[in-house]
Each structure stands twice: as C-alpha cells, then as structure tokens.
PDB file of C-alpha atoms and ligand atoms in Angstrom:
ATOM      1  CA  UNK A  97       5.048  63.394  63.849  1.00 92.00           C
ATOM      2  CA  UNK A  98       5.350  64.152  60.167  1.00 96.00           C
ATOM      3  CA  UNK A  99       7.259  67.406  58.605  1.00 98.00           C
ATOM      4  CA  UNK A 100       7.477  69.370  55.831  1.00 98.00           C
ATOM      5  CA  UNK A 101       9.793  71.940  54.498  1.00 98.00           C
ATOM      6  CA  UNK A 102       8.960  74.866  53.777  1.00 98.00           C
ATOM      7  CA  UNK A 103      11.309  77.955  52.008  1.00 98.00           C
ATOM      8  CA  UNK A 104      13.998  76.855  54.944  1.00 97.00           C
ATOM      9  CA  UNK A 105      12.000  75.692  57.291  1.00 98.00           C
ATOM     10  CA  UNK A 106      10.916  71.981  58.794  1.00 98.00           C
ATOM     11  CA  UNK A 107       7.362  72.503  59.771  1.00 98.00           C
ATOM     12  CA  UNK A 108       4.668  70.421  61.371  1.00 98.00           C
ATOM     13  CA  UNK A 109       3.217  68.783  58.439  1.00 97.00           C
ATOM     14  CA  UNK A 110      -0.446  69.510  59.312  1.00 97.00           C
ATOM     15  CA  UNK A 111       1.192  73.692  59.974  1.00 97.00           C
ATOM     16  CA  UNK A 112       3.323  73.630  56.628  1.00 98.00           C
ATOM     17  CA  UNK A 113       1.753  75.989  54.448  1.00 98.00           C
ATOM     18  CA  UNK A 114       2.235  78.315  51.494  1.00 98.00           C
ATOM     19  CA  UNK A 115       0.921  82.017  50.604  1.00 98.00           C
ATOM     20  CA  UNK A 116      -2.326  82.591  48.967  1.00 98.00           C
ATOM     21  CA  UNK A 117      -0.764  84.420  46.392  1.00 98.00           C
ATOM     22  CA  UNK A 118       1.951  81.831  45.243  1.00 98.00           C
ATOM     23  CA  UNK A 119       2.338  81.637  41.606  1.00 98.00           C
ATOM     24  CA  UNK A 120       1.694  77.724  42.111  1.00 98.00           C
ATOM     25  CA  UNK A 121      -1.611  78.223  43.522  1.00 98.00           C
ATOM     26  CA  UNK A 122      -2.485  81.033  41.662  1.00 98.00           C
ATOM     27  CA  UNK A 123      -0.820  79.638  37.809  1.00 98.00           C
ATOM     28  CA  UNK A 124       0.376  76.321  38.477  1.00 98.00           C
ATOM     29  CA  UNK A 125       3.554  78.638  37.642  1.00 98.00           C
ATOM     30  CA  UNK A 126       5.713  75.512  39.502  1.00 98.00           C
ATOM     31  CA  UNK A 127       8.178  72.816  38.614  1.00 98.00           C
ATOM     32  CA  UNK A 128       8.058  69.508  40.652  1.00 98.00           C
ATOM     33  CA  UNK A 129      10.261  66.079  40.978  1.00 98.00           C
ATOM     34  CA  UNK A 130       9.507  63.006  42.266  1.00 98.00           C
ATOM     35  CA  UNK A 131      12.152  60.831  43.960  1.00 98.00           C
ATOM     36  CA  UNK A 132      11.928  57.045  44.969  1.00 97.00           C
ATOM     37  CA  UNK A 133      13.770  56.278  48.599  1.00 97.00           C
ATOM     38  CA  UNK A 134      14.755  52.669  49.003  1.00 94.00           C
ATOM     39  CA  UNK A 135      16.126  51.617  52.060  1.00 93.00           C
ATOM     40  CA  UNK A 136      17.609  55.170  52.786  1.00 95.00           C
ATOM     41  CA  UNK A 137      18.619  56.246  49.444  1.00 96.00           C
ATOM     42  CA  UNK A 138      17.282  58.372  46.318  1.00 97.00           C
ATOM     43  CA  UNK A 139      16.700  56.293  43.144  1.00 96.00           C
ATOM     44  CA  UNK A 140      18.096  57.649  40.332  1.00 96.00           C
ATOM     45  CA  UNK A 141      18.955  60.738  42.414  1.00 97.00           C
ATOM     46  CA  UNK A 142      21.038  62.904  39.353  1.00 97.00           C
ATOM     47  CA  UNK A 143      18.942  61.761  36.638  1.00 98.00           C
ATOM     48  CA  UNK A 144      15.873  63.774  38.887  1.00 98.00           C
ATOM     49  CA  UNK A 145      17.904  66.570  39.815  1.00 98.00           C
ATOM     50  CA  UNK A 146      19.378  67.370  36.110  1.00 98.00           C
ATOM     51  CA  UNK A 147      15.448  67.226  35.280  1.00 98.00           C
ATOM     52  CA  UNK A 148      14.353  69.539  37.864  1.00 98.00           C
ATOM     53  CA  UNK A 149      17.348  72.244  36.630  1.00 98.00           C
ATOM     54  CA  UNK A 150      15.895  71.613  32.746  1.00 98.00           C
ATOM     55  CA  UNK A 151      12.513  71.969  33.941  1.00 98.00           C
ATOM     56  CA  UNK A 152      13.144  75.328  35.654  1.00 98.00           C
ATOM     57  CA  UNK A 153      15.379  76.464  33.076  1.00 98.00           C
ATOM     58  CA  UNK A 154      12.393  75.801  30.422  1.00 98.00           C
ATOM     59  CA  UNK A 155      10.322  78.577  32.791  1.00 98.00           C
ATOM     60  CA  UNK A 156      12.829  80.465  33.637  1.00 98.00           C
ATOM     61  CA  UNK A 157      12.590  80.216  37.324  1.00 98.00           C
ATOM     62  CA  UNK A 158      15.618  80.952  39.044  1.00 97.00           C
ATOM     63  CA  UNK A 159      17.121  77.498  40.969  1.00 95.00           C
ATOM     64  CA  UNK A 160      16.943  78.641  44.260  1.00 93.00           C
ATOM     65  CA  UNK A 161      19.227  76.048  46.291  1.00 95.00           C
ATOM     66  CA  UNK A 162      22.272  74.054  44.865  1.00 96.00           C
ATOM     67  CA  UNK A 163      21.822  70.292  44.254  1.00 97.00           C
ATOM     68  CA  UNK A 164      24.292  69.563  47.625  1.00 97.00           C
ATOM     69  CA  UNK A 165      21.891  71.880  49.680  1.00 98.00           C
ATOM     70  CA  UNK A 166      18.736  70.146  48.180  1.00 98.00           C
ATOM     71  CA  UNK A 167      20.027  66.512  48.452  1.00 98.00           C
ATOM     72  CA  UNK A 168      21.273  67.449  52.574  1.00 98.00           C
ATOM     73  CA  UNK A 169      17.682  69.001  53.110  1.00 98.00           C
ATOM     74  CA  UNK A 170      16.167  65.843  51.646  1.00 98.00           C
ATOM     75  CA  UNK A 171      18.421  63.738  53.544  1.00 98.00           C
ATOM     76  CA  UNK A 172      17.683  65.635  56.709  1.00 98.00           C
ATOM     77  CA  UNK A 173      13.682  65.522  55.883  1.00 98.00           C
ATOM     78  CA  UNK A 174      13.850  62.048  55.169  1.00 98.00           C
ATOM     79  CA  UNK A 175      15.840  61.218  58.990  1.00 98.00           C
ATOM     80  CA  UNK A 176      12.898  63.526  60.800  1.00 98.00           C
ATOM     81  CA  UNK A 177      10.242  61.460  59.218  1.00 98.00           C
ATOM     82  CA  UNK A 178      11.805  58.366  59.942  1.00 98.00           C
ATOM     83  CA  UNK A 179      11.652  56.870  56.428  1.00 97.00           C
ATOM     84  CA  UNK A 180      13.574  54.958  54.670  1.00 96.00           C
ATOM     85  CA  UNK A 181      11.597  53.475  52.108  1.00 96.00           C
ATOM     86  CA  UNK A 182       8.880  55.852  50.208  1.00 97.00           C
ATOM     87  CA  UNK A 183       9.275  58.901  48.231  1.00 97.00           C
ATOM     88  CA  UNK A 184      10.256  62.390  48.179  1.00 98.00           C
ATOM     89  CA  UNK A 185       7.975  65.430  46.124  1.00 98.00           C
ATOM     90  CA  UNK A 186       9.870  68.778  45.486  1.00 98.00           C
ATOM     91  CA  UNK A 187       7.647  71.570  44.573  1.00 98.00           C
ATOM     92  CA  UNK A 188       9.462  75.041  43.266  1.00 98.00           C
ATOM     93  CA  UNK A 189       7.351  77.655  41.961  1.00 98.00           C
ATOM     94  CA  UNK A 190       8.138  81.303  40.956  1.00 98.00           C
ATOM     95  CA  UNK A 191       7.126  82.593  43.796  1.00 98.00           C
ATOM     96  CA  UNK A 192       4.603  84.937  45.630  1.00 98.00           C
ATOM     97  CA  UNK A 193       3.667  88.113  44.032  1.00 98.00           C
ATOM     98  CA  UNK A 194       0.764  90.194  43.797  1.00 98.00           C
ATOM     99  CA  UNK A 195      -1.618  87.894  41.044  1.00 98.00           C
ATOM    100  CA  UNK A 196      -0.848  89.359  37.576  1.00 98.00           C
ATOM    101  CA  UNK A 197      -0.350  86.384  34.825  1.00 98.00           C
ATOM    102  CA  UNK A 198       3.168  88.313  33.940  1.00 98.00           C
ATOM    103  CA  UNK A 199       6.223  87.318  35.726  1.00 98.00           C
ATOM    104  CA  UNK A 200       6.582  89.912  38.537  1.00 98.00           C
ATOM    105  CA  UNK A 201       8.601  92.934  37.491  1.00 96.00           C
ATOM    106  CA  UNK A 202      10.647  92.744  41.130  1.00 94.00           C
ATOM    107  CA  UNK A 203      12.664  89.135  40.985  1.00 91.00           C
ATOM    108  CA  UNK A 204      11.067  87.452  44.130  1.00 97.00           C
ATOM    109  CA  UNK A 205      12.301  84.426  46.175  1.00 97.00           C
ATOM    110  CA  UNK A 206      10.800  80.969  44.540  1.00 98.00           C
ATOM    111  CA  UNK A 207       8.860  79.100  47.000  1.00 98.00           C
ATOM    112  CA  UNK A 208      10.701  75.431  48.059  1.00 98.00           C
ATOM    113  CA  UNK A 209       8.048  72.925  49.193  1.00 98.00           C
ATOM    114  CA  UNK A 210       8.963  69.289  50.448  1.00 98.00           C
ATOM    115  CA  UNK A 211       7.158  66.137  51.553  1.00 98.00           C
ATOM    116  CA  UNK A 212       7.954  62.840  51.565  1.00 98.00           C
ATOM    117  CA  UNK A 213       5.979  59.786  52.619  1.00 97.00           C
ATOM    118  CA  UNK A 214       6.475  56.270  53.592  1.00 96.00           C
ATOM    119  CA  UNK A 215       5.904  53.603  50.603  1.00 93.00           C
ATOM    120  CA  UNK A 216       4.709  49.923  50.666  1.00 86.00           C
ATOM    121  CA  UNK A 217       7.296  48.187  48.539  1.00 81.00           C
ATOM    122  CA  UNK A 218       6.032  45.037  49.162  1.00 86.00           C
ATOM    123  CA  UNK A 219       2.117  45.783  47.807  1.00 85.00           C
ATOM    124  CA  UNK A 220       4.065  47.405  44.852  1.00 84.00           C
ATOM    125  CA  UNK A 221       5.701  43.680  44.344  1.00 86.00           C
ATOM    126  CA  UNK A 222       2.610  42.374  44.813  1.00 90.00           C
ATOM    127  CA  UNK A 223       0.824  44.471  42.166  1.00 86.00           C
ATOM    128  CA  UNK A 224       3.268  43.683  39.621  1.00 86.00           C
ATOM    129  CA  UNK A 225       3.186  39.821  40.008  1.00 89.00           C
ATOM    130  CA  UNK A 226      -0.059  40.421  38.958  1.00 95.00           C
ATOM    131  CA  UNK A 227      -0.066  42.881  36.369  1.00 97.00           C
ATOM    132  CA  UNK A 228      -2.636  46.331  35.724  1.00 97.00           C
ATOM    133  CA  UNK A 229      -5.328  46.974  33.776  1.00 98.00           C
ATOM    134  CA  UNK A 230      -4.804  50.699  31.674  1.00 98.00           C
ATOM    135  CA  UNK A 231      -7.774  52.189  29.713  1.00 98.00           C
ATOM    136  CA  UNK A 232      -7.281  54.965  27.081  1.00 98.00           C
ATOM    137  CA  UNK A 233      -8.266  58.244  27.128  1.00 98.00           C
ATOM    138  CA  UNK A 234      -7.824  61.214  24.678  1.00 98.00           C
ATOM    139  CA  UNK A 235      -5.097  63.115  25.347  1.00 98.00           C
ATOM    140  CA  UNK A 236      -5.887  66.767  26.464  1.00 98.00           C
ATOM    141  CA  UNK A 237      -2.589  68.374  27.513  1.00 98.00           C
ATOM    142  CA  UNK A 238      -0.093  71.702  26.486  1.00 98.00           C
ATOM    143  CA  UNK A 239       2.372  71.199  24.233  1.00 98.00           C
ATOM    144  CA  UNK A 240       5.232  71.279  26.692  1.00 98.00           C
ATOM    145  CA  UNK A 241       4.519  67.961  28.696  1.00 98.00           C
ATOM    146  CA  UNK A 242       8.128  67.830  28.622  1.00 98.00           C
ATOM    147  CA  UNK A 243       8.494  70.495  31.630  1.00 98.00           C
ATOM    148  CA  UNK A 244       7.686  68.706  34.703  1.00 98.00           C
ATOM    149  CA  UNK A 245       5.137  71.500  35.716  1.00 98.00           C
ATOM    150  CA  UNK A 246       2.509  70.883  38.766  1.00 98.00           C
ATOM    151  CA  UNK A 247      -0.037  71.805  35.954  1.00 97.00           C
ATOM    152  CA  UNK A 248      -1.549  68.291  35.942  1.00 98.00           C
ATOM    153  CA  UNK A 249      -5.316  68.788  35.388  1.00 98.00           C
ATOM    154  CA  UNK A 250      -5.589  66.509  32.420  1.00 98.00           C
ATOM    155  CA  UNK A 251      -3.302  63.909  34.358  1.00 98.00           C
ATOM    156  CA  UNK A 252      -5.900  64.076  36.995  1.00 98.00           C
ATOM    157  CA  UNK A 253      -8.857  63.726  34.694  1.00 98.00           C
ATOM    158  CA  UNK A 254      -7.258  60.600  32.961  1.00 98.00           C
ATOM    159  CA  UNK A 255      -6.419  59.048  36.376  1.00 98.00           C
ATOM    160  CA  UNK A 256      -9.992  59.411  37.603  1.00 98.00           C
ATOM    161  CA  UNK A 257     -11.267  57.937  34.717  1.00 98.00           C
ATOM    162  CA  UNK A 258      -9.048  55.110  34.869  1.00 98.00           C
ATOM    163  CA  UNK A 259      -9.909  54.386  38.553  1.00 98.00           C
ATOM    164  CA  UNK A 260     -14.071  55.096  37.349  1.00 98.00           C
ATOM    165  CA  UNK A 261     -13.455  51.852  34.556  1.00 98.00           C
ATOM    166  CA  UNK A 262     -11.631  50.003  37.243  1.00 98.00           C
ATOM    167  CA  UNK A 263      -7.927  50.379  35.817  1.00 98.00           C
ATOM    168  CA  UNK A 264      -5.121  51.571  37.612  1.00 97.00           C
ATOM    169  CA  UNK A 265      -3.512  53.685  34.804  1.00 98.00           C
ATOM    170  CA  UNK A 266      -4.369  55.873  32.053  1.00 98.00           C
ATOM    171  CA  UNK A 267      -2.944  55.233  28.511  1.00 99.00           C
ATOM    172  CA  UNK A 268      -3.156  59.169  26.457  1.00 98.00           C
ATOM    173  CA  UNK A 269      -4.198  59.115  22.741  1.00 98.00           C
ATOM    174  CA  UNK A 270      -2.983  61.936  20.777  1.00 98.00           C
ATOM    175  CA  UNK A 271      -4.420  63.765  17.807  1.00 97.00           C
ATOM    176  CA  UNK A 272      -2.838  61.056  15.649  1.00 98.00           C
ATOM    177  CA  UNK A 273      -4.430  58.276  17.308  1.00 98.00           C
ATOM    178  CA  UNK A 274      -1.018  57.107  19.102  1.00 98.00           C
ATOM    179  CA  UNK A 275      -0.556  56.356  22.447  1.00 98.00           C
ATOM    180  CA  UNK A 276       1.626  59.457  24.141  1.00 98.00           C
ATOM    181  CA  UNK A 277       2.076  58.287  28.033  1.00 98.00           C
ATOM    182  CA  UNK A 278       0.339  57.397  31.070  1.00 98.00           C
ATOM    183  CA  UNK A 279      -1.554  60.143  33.338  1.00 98.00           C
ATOM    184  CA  UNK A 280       1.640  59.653  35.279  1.00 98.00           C
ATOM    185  CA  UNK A 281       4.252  56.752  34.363  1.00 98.00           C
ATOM    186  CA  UNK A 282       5.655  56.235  30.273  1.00 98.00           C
ATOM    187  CA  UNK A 283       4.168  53.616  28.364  1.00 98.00           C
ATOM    188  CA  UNK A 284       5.998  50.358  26.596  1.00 98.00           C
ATOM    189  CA  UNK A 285       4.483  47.296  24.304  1.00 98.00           C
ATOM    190  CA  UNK A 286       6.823  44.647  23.192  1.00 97.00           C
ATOM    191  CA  UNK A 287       5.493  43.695  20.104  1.00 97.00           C
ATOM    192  CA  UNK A 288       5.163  40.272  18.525  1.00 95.00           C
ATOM    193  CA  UNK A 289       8.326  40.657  16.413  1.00 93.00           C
ATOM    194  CA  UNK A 290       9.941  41.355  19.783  1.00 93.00           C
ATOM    195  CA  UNK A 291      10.905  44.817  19.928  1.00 95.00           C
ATOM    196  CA  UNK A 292      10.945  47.070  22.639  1.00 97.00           C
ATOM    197  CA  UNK A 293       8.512  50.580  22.083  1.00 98.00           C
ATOM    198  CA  UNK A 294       7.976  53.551  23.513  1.00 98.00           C
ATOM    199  CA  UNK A 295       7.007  56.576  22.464  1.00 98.00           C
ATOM    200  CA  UNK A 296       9.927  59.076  21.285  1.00 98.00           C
ATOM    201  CA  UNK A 297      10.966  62.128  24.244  1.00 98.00           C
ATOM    202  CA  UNK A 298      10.275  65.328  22.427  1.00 98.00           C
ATOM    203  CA  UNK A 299       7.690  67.922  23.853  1.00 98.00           C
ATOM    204  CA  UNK A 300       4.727  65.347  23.677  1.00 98.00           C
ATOM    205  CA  UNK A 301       5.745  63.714  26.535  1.00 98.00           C
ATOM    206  CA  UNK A 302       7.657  63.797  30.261  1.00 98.00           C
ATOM    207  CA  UNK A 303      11.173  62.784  29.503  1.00 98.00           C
ATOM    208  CA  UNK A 304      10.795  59.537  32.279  1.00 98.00           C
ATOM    209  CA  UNK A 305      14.129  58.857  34.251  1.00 98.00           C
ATOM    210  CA  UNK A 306      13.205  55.578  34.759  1.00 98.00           C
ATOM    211  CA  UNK A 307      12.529  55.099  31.018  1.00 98.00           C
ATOM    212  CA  UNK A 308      15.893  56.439  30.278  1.00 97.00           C
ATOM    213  CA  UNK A 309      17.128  53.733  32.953  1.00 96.00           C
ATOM    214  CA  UNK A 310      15.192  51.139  30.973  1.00 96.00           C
ATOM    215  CA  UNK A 311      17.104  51.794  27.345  1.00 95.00           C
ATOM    216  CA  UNK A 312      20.161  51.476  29.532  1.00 93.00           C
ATOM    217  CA  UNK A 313      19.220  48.275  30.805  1.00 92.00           C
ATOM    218  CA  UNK A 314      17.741  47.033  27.208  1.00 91.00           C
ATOM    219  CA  UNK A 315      21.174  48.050  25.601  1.00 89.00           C
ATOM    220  CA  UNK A 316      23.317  45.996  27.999  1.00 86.00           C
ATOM    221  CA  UNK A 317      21.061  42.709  26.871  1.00 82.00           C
ATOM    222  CA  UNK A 318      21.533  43.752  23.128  1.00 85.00           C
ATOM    223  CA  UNK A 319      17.950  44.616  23.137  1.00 89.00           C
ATOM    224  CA  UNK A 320      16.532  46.844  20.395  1.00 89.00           C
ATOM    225  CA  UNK A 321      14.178  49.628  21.446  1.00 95.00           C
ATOM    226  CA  UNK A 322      11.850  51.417  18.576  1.00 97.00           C
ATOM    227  CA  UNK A 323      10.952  55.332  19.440  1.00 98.00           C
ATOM    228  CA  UNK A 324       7.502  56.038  18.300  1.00 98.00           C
ATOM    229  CA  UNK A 325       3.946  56.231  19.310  1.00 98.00           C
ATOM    230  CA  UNK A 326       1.979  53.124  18.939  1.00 98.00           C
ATOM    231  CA  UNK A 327      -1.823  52.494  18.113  1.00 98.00           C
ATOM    232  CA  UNK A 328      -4.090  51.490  20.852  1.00 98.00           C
ATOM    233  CA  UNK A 329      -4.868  48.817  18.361  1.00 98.00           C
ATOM    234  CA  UNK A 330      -1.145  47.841  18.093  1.00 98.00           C
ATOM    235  CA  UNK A 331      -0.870  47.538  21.945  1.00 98.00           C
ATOM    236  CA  UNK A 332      -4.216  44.957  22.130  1.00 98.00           C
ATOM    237  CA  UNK A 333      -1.890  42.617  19.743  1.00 98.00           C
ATOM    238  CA  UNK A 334       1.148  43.309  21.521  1.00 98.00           C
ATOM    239  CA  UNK A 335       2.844  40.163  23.169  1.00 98.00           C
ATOM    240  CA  UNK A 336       3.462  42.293  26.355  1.00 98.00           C
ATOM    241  CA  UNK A 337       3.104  45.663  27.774  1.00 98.00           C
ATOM    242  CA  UNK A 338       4.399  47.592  30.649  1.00 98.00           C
ATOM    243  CA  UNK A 339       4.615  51.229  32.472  1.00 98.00           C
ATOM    244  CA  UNK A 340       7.460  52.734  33.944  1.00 98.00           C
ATOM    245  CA  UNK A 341       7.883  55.418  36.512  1.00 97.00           C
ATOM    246  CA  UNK A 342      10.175  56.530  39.513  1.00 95.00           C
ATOM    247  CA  UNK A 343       7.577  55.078  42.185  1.00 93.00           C
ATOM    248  CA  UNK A 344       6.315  51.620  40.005  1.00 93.00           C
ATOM    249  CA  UNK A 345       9.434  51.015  38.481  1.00 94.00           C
ATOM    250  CA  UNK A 346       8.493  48.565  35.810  1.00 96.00           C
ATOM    251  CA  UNK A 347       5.030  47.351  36.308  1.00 97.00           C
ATOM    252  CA  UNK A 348       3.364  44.752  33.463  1.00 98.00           C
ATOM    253  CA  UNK A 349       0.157  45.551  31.830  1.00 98.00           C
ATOM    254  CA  UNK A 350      -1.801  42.848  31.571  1.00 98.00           C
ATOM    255  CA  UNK A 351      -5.050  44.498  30.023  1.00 98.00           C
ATOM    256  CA  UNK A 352      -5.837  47.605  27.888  1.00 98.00           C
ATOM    257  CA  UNK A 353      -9.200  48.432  27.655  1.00 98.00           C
ATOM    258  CA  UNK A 354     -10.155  45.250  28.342  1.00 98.00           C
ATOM    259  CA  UNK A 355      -8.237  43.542  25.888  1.00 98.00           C
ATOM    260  CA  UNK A 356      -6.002  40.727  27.607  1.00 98.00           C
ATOM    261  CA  UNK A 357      -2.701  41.517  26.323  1.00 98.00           C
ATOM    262  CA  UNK A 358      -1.212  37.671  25.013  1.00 97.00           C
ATOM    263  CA  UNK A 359      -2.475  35.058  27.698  1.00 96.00           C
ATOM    264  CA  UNK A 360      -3.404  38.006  30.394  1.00 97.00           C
ATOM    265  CA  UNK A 361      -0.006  37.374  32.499  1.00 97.00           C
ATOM    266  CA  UNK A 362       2.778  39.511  32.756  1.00 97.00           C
ATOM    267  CA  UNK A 363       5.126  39.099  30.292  1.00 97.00           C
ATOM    268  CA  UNK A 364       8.407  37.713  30.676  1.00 95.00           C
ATOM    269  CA  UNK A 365      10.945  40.215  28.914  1.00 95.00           C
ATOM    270  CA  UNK A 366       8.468  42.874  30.869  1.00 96.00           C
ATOM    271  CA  UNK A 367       9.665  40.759  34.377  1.00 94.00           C
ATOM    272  CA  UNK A 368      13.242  40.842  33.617  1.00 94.00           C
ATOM    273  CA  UNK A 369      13.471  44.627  32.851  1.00 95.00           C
ATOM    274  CA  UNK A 370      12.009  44.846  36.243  1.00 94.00           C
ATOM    275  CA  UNK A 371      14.684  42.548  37.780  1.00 93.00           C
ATOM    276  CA  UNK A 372      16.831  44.416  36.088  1.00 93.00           C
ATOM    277  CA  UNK A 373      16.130  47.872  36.677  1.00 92.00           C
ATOM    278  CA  UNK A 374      15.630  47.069  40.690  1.00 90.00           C
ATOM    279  CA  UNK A 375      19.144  45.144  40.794  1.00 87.00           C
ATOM    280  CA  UNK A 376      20.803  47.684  39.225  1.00 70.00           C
ATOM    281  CA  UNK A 377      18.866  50.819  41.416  1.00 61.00           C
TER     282      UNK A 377
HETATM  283  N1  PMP B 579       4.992  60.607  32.564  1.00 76.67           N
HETATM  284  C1  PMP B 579       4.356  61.434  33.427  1.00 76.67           C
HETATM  285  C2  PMP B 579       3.246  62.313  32.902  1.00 76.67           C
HETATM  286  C3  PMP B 579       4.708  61.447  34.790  1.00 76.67           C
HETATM  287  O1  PMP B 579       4.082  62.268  35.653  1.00 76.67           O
HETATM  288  C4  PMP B 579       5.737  60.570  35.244  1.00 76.67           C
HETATM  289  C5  PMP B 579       6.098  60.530  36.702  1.00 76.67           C
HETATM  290  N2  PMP B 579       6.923  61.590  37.065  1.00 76.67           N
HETATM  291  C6  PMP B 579       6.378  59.747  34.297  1.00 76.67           C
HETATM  292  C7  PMP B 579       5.983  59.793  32.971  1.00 76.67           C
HETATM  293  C8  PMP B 579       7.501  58.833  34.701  1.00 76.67           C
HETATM  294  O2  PMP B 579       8.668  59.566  34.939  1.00 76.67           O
HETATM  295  P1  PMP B 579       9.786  59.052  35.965  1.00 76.67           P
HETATM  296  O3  PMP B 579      10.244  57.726  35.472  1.00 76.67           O
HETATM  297  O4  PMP B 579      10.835  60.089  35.901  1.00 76.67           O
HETATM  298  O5  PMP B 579       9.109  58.964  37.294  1.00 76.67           O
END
C-alpha cells in the first residue's frame, strides 16, 4: 500500500486529500521541494531544506514544522512505503481560507502535503550513457522563478512541448535571447575554450542545489565556471552540454534543437561531473 501525509497524518495514498479551498489549489499560493533518496538517504538533504525556509520566507508563509520534525516524518514516510531509492515532494501552502486573493486576515494553519515514490536509478544511468535531446522554447514565467512555488504552468507548457518535438527537456529563452533554465533541471554548455557555463542565480532562475553541488565539485578540479546566460546559438557550437537537477543529477545533452552538440556523444568533462557529483552524494 502507498501513503501520504497529510497536515499530521499518514493516509492511504488513493484517501490523502486536501480542502477545496486551499490556497494551493485555489492560488498556487504554495512552496514545494524535491528530494532525491538513494539507498535510504536524502541527497543533498540541508541544501533542500535551507531552500524550502528561503522559499517560504520569500511568501511569507509561516514554516509550520522544524527541519528535525520534517526530516523524522520523511524518514518515517519513506519506511511505510518501503523505499529506499526514489524521491520525496513536500508541498506547503498558506493554507485554507475562504477564496479571497489577500492573505487571510485570521493566521491559519499551512497545509503539509507529502509523497514520495520509488525511482529507477538504473534507467536514469541508462539515459545518461546516452545523452537527451532539449528543444527551446520562449520563456514565459514571473519574475520570481527563484521561489520554488508549485506555480509551474509555463514549466508544464515547455515540458509538453519538449515531449511533442520528441526531446526530453525544455531549454527557456528569455527576452534577451539567452538561455534561462530547463522546464525543470538548470542548464550548462562547456564551451570550446573549455569553460564551464551556466546561467547566473538571481530571480530569473531556481537557485538548483545540485548546481550549487556542481561549482563545488568544478572548484575542487580547478575548474573555472562562467555565470551568464548563453545563446541558443552558442550552445549548438558548444563542445558539450548538460542539465542538472536533484532527480537527473548530471545528465549530458547530446542535441539542442536538433543540432548534434560536437560528435552527438556525451561529453567527457560532462561524464566526470557526473562521477563526481554521484561519488561524492
Ligand atoms: N530549475 C527548475 C525550474 C526546477 O524545477 C528544478 C528542479 N527542482 C531545477 C532547476 C533543479 O534544481 P535542483 O537541482 O535543486 O533539483
């Protein structure tokens, strides 16, 4: 049997539900965090947790359970379910109140959802030995991508279009023509000089905790790492290119909209990261 939790509950997961009139439902008035569990243990566990505290800082939404509470009722989620490699998604919204778009005037409780679900590892491996295909897509989000907020109906736009052109990911343009992030992972290129980009974390995009994990890695190899957006153009000459995210780690691009990046095989510095980052996790 599967379970969720639910505002201090463990709950059938088919049973587990929410009010009509939460502020997620209602607003999208919700923070969320996404944690990878490998062989029993969160990924990166602090690096998710300070986000999650930013993130409902940023809205002003009260944090409703200490990290030691959260990280037990994960732990205990994670032991009913019977998984011990997959993920865990933590949904906190403001709460249910009576719809008005203004926070309610009474404080309310915020509403605590959790899930978690087993993950194939292996086809993950798999899919990286191969490498992706991304297309881009104009990017059509707020200006606080930053906050980790459930309000991802761009990100599920520039997914579906990515799975309609037969990619796996989708690359976001911004009004400048450079390449933000991913619907949902941070975007790389090494270019042919050999450095290391990424676009730089201000508001534009989700500060990644696996990218932050990267510049640690790249900095204990000596490796330089440029903060700025890059030109879909720049990424079709690049001699590699990769995503990162909790769930894919480091997976290589291998094509951008349709463009073989160098000799259409993942790249080698793009490997080792990914050797890295997994050795290290
Ligand atoms: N950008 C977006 C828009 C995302 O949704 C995610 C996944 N949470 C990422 C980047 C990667 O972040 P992380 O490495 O923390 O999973």
């Amino acid at each position: 049997m599967r379970f969720a939790y639910v505002n201090g509950r463990f709950l059938p997961h088919g049973e587990a539900s929410i009010h009509v009139e939460d502020r997620g439902f209602q607003f999208a008035d919700a923070v969320y965090e996404v944690w990878s569990v490998r062989e029993g243990k969160l990924m990166d566990a602090d690096g998710h947790f300070d986000r999650l505290e930013r993130s409902l800082g940023e809205l002003r939404i009260p944090t409703p359970r200490s990290r030691a509470a959260l990280e037990h009722i994960i732990g205990e989620l994670l032991r009913r379910n019977r998984i011990r490699n997959g993920l865990v998604y933590l949904q906190i919204s403001r709460g249910q109140a009576r719809r008005d778009h203004a926070f309610p005037k009474q404080a309310v409780q915020p509403t605590i959802v959790l899930t978690c679900k087993r993950l194939d590892h292996a086809a993950a491996e798999a899919r990286a030995e191969r490498g992706i295909a991304v297309v881009t897509v104009p990017d059509q989000r707020w200006a606080r991508c930053d906050i980790k907020t459930v309000n991802l109906l761009p990100n599920v736009l520039a997914k579906q279009a990515a799975h309609e052109a037969g990619a796996v990911e989708a690359w976001q343009v911004d009004r400048d023509g450079r390449i933000t992030e991913g619907s949902s992972t941070n975007a790389w290129i090494v270019t042919k000089a050999g450095k290391l980009v990424t676009r730089q974390a201000d508001h534009g995009i989700l500060h990644g905790i696996t990218r932050a994990r990267i510049f640690k890695c790249a900095q204990d190899v000596g490796l330089e790492i440029e903060e700025r957006g890059f030109t879909p153009q720049e990424a079709y000459e690049a001699r590699e290119a990769f995503l990162t995210s909790a769930t894919s780690f480091v997976t290589p691009v291998v094509s951008i909209d349709n463009h073989s990046i160098a000799n259409g095989e993942p790249g080698l510095l793009t490997l080792s990261l990914r050797e890295a980052y997994l050795g290290e996790a």
